[in-house]
PDB file of C-alpha atoms in Angstrom:
ATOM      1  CA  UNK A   1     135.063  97.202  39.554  1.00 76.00           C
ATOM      2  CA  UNK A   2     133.770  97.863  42.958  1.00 80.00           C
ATOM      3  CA  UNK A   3     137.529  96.366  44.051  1.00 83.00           C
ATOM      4  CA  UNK A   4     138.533  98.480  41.882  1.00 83.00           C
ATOM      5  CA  UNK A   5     137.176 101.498  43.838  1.00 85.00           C
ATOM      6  CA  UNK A   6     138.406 100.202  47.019  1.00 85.00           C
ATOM      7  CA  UNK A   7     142.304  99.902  45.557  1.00 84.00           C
ATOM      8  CA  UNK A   8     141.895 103.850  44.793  1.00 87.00           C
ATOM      9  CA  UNK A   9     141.021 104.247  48.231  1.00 87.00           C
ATOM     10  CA  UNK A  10     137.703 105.841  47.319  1.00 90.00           C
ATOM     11  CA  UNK A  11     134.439 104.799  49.923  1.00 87.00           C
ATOM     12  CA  UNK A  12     131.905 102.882  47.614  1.00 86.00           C
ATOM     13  CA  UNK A  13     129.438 103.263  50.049  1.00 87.00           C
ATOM     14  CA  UNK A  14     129.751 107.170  49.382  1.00 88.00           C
ATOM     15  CA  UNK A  15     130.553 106.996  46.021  1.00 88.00           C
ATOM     16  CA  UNK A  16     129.100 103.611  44.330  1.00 85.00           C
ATOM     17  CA  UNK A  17     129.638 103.004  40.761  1.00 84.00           C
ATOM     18  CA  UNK A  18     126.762 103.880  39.005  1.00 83.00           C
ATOM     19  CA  UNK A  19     127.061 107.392  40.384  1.00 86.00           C
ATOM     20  CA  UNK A  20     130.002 108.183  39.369  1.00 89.00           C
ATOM     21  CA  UNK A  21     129.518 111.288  37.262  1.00 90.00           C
ATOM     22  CA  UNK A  22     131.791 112.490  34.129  1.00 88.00           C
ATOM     23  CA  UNK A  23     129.906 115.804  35.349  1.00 91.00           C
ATOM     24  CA  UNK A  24     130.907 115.499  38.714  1.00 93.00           C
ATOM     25  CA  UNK A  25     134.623 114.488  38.231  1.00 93.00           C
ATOM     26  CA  UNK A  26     135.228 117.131  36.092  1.00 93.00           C
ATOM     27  CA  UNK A  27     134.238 119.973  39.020  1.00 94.00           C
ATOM     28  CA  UNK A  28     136.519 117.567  40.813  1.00 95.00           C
ATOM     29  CA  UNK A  29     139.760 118.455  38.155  1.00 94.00           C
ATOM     30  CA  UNK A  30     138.087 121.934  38.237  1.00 94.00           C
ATOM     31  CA  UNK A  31     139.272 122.225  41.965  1.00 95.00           C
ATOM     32  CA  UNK A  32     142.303 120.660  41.755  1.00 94.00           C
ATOM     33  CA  UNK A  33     143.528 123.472  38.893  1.00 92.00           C
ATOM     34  CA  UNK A  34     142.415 126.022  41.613  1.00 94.00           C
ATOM     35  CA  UNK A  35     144.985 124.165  44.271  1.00 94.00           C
ATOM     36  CA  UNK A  36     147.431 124.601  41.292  1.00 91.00           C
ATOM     37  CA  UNK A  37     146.787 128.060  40.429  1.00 91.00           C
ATOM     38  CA  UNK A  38     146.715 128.670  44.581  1.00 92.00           C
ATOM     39  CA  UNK A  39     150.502 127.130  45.165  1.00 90.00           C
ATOM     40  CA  UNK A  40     151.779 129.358  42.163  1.00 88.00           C
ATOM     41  CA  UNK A  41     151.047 132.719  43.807  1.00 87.00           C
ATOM     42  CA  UNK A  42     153.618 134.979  44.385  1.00 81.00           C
ATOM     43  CA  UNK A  43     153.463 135.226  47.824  1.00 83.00           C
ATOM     44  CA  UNK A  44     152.820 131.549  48.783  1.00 80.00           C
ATOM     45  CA  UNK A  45     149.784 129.513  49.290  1.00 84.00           C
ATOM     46  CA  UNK A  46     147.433 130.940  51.349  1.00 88.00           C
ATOM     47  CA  UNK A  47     146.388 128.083  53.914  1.00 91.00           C
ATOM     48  CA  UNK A  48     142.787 128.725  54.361  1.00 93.00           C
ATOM     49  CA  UNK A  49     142.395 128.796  50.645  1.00 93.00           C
ATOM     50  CA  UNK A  50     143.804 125.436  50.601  1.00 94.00           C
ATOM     51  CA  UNK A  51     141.569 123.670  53.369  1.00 94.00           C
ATOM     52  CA  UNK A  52     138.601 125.167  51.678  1.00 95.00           C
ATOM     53  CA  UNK A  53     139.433 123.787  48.027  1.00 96.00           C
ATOM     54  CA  UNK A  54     141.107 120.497  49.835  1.00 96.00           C
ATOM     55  CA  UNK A  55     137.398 120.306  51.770  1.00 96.00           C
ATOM     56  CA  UNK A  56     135.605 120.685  48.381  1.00 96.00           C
ATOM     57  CA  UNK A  57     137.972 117.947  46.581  1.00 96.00           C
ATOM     58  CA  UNK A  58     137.020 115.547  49.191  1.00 96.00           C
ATOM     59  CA  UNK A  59     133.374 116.225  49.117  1.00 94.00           C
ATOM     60  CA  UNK A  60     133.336 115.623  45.714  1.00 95.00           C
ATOM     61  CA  UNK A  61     135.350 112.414  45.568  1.00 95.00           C
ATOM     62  CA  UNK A  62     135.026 110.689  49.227  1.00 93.00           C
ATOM     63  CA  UNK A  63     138.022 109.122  50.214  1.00 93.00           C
ATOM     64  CA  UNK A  64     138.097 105.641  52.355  1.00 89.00           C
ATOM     65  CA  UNK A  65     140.351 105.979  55.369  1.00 84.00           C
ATOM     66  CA  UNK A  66     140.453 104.225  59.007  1.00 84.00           C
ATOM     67  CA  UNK A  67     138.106 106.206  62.004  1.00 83.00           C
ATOM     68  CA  UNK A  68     140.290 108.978  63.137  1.00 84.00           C
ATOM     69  CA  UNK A  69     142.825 109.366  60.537  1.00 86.00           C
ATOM     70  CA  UNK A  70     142.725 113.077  59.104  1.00 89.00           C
ATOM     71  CA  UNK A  71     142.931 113.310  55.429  1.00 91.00           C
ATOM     72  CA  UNK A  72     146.045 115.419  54.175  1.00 93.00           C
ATOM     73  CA  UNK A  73     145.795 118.613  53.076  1.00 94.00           C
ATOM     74  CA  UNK A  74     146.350 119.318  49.129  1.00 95.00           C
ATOM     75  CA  UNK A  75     149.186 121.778  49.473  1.00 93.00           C
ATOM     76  CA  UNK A  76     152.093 120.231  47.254  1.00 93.00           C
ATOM     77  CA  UNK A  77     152.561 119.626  43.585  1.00 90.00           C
ATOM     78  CA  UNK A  78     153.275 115.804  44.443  1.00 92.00           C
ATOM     79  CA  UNK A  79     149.663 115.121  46.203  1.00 94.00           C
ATOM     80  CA  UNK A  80     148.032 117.572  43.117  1.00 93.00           C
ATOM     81  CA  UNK A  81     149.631 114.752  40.546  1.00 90.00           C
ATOM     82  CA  UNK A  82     148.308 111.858  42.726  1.00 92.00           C
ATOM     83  CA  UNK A  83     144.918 113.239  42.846  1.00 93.00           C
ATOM     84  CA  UNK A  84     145.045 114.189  39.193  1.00 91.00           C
ATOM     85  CA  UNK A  85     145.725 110.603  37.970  1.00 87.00           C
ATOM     86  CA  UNK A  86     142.832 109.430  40.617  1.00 92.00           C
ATOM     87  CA  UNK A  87     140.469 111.354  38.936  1.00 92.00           C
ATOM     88  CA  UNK A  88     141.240 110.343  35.467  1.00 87.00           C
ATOM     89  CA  UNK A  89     141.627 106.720  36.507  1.00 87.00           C
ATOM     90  CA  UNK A  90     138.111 107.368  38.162  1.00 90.00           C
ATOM     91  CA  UNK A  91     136.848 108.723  34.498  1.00 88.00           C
ATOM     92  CA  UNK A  92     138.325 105.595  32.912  1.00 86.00           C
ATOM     93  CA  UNK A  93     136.294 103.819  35.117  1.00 87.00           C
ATOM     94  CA  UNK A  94     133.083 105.505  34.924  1.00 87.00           C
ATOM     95  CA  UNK A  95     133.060 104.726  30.701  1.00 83.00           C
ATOM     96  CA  UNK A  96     134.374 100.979  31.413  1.00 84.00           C
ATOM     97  CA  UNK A  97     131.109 100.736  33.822  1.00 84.00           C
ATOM     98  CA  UNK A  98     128.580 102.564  31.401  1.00 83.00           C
ATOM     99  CA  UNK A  99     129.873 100.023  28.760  1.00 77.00           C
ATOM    100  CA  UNK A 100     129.668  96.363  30.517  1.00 77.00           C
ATOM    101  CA  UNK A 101     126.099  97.922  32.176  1.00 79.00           C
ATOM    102  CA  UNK A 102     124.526  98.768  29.542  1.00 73.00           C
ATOM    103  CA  UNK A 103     121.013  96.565  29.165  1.00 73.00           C
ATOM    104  CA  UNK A 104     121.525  93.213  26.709  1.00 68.00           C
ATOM    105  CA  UNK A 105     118.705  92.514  23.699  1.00 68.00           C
ATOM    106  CA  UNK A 106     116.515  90.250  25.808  1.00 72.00           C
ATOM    107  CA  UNK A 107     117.288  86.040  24.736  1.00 68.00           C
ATOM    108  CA  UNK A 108     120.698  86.828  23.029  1.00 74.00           C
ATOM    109  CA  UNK A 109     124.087  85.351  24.571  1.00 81.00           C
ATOM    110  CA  UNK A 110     124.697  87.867  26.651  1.00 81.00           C
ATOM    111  CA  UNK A 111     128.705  87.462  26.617  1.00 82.00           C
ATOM    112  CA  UNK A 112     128.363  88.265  22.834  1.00 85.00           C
ATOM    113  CA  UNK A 113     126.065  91.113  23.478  1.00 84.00           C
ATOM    114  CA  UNK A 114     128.984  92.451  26.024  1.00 83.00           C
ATOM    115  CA  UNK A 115     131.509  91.858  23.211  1.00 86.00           C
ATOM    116  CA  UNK A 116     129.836  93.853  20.867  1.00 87.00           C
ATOM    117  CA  UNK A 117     129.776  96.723  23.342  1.00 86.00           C
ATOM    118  CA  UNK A 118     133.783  97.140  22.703  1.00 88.00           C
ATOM    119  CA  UNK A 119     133.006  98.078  18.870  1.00 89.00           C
ATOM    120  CA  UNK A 120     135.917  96.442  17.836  1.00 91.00           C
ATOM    121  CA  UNK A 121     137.081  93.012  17.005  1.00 92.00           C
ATOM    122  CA  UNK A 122     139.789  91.303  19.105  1.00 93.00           C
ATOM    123  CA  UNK A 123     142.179  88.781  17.473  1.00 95.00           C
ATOM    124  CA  UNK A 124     145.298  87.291  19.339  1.00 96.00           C
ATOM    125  CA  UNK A 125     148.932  87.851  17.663  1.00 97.00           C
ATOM    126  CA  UNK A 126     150.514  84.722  16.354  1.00 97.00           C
ATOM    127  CA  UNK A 127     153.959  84.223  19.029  1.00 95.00           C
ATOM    128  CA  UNK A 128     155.822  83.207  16.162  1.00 95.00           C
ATOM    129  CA  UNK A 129     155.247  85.923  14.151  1.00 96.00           C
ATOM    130  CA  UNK A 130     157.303  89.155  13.273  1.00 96.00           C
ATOM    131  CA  UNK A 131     154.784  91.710  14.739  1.00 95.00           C
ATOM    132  CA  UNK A 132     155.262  89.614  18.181  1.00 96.00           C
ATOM    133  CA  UNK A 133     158.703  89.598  17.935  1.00 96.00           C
ATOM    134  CA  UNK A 134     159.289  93.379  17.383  1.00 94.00           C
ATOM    135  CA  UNK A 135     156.355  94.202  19.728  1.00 94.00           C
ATOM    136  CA  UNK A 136     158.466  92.083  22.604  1.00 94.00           C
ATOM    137  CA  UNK A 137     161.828  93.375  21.337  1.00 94.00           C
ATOM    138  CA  UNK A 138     160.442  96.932  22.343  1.00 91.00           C
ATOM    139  CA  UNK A 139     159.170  95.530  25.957  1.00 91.00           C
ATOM    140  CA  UNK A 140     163.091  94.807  26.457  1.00 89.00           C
ATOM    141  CA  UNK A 141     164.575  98.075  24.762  1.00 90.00           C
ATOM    142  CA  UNK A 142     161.994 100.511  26.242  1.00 87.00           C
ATOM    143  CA  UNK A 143     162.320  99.188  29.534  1.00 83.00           C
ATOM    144  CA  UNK A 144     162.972 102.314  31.984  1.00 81.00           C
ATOM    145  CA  UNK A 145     166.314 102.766  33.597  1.00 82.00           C
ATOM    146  CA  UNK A 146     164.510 103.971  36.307  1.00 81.00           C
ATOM    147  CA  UNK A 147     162.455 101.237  37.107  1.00 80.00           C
ATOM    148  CA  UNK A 148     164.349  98.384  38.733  1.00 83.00           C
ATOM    149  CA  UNK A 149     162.152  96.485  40.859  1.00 88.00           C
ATOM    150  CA  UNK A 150     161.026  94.509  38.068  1.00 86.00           C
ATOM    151  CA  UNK A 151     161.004  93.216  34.532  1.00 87.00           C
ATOM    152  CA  UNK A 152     158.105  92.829  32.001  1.00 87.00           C
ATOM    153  CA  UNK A 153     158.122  89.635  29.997  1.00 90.00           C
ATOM    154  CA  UNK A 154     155.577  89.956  27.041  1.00 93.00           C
ATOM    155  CA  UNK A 155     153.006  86.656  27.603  1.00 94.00           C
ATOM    156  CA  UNK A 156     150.148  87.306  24.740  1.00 95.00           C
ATOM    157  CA  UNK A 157     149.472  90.129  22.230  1.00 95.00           C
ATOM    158  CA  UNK A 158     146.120  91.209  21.016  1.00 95.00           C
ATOM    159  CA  UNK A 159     145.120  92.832  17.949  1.00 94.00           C
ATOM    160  CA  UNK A 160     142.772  95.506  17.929  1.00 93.00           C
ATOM    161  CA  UNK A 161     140.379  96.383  15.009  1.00 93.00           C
ATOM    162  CA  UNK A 162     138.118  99.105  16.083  1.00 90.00           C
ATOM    163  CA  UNK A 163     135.423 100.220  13.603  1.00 90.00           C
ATOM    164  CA  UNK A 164     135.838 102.827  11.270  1.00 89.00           C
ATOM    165  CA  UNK A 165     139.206 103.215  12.466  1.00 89.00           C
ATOM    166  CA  UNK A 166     141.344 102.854   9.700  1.00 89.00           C
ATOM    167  CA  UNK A 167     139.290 105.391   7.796  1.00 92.00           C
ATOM    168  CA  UNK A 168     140.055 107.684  10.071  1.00 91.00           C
ATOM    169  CA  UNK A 169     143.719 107.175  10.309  1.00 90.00           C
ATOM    170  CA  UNK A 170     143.969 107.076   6.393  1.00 92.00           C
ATOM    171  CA  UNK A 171     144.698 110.861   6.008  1.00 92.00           C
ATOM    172  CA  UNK A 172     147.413 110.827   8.529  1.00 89.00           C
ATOM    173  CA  UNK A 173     148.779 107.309   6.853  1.00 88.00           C
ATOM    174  CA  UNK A 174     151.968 109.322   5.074  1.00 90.00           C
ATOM    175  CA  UNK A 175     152.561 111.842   8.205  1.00 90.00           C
ATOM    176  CA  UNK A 176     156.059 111.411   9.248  1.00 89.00           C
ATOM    177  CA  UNK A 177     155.885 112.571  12.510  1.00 86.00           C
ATOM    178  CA  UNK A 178     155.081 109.078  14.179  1.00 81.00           C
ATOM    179  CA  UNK A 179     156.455 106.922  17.180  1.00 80.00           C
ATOM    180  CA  UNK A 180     155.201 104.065  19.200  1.00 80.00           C
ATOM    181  CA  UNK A 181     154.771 104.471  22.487  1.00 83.00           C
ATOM    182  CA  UNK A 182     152.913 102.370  25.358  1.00 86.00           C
ATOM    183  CA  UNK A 183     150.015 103.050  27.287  1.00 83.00           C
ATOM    184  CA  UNK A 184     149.397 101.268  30.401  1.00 83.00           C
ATOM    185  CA  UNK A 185     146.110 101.204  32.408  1.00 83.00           C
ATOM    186  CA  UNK A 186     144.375  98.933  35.171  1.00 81.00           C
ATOM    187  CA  UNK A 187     142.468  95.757  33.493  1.00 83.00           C
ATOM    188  CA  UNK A 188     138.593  97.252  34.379  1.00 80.00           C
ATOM    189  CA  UNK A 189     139.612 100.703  32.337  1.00 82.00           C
ATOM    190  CA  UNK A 190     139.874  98.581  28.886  1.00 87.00           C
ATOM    191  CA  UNK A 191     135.877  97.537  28.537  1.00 85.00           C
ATOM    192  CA  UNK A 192     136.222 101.953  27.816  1.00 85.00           C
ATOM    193  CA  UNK A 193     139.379 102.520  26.238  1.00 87.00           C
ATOM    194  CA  UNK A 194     138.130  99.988  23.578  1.00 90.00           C
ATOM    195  CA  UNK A 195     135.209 101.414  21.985  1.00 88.00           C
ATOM    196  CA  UNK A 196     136.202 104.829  22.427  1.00 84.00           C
ATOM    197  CA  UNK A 197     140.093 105.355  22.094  1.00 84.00           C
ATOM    198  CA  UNK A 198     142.320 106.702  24.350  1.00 81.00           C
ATOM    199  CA  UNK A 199     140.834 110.129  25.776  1.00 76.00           C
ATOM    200  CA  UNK A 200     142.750 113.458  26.463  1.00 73.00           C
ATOM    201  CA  UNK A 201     142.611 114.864  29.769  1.00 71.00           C
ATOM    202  CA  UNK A 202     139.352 117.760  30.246  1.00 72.00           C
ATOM    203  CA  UNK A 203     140.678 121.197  29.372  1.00 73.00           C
ATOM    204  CA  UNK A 204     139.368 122.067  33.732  1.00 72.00           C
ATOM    205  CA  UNK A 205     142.722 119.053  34.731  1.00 72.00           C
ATOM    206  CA  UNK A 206     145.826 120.546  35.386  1.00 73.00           C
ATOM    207  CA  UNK A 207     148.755 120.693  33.304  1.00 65.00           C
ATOM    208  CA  UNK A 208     150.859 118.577  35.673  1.00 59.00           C
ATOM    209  CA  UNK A 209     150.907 115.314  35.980  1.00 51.00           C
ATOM    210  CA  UNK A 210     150.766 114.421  32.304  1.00 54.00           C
ATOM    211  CA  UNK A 211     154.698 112.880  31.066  1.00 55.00           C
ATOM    212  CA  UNK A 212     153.865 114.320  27.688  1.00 54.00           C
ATOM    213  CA  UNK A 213     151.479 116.690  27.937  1.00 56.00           C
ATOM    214  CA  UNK A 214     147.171 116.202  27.881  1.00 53.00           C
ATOM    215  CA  UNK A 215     147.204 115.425  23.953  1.00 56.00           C
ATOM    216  CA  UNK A 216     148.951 112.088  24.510  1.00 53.00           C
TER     217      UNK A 216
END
């Protein structure tokens, strides 16, 4: 996880794992709305507004970068969505970390006492079987015409049982208004996304930077 940090560019000296705070990253979406609100003013973005809120963002989430090498200033919609999807990738991160951290019963096996932390049960999908084949017929069809520069090949499928899940789907069972659709997200977010489901974006993120809006 700490590699992790390092592939977001983020200084784990500055910002080490176990103080990563939900708390704290939500000021940090907080600011970034105000760099949003700041670009969308009538008579354009007023600069030292931006340094001061681009300061703030940086205090609160310290970026790695080489000796001398000035970090950019947040004054585009582009570098706004970049930041936006650092932050939440950094609050994926922060639950994945509270999860596999959490203290073990003392003379248990402790890789069962991390299993049980997903609160779910984990069972792999049969190759041969229809639910693999449809599930790999949609990695083909859904593929993005956009994305060129490679092709996804479907290697092993996992079921997913989390508890009390199914009674809580039950009174949307008959609802009509359903669709598959994928979610992708780095290997160290899953010990969170597990036991607690996918999570909306904080009502303080932006609105951009979310394909679908923040309820999906």
């Amino acid at each position: 996880m700490e590699q992790e940090l390092r592939d977001l560019d983020i200084d784990p000296d500055r910002m080490p794992l176990g103080r990563i705070s939900r708390k704290g990253l939500t000021a940090a979406f907080s600011v970034l709305q105000d760099l949003q609100v700041e670009l969308m003013q009538p008579r354009g973005p007023r600069n030292l507004i931006l340094a001061d809120l681009t300061n703030r963002f940086y205090t609160m989430v310290p970026h790695s970068i080489p000796p001398g090498v000035p970090l950019p200033v947040l004054d585009n919609e582009h570098i706004i969505d970049q930041k936006v999807e650092l932050v939440q990738s950094l609050m994926d991160l922060e639950l994945s970390y509270s999860v596999v951290s959490a203290p073990s019963v003392k003379g248990g096996d402790p890789i069962r006492a991390k299993y049980n932390q997903l609160k779910c049960g984990l069972s792999m999908v049969d190759r041969a079987s229809l639910e693999f084949q449809l599930i790999e017929e949609y990695v083909v069809n859904t593929h993005g015409p956009t994305h060129t520069t490679y092709k996804l090949h479907l290697i092993n499928c996992f079921r997913v049982d989390r508890f009390g899940e199914n009674e809580r789907f039950e009174p949307y069972s008959k609802e009509p208004n359903r669709m598959l659709l994928w979610h992708g997200s780095r290997m160290t977010n899953w010990a969170g996304i597990l036991p607690e489901g996918l999570r909306i974006a904080p009502p303080q993120a932006p609105v951009t930077g979310y394909m679908f809006g923040k309820g999906v």
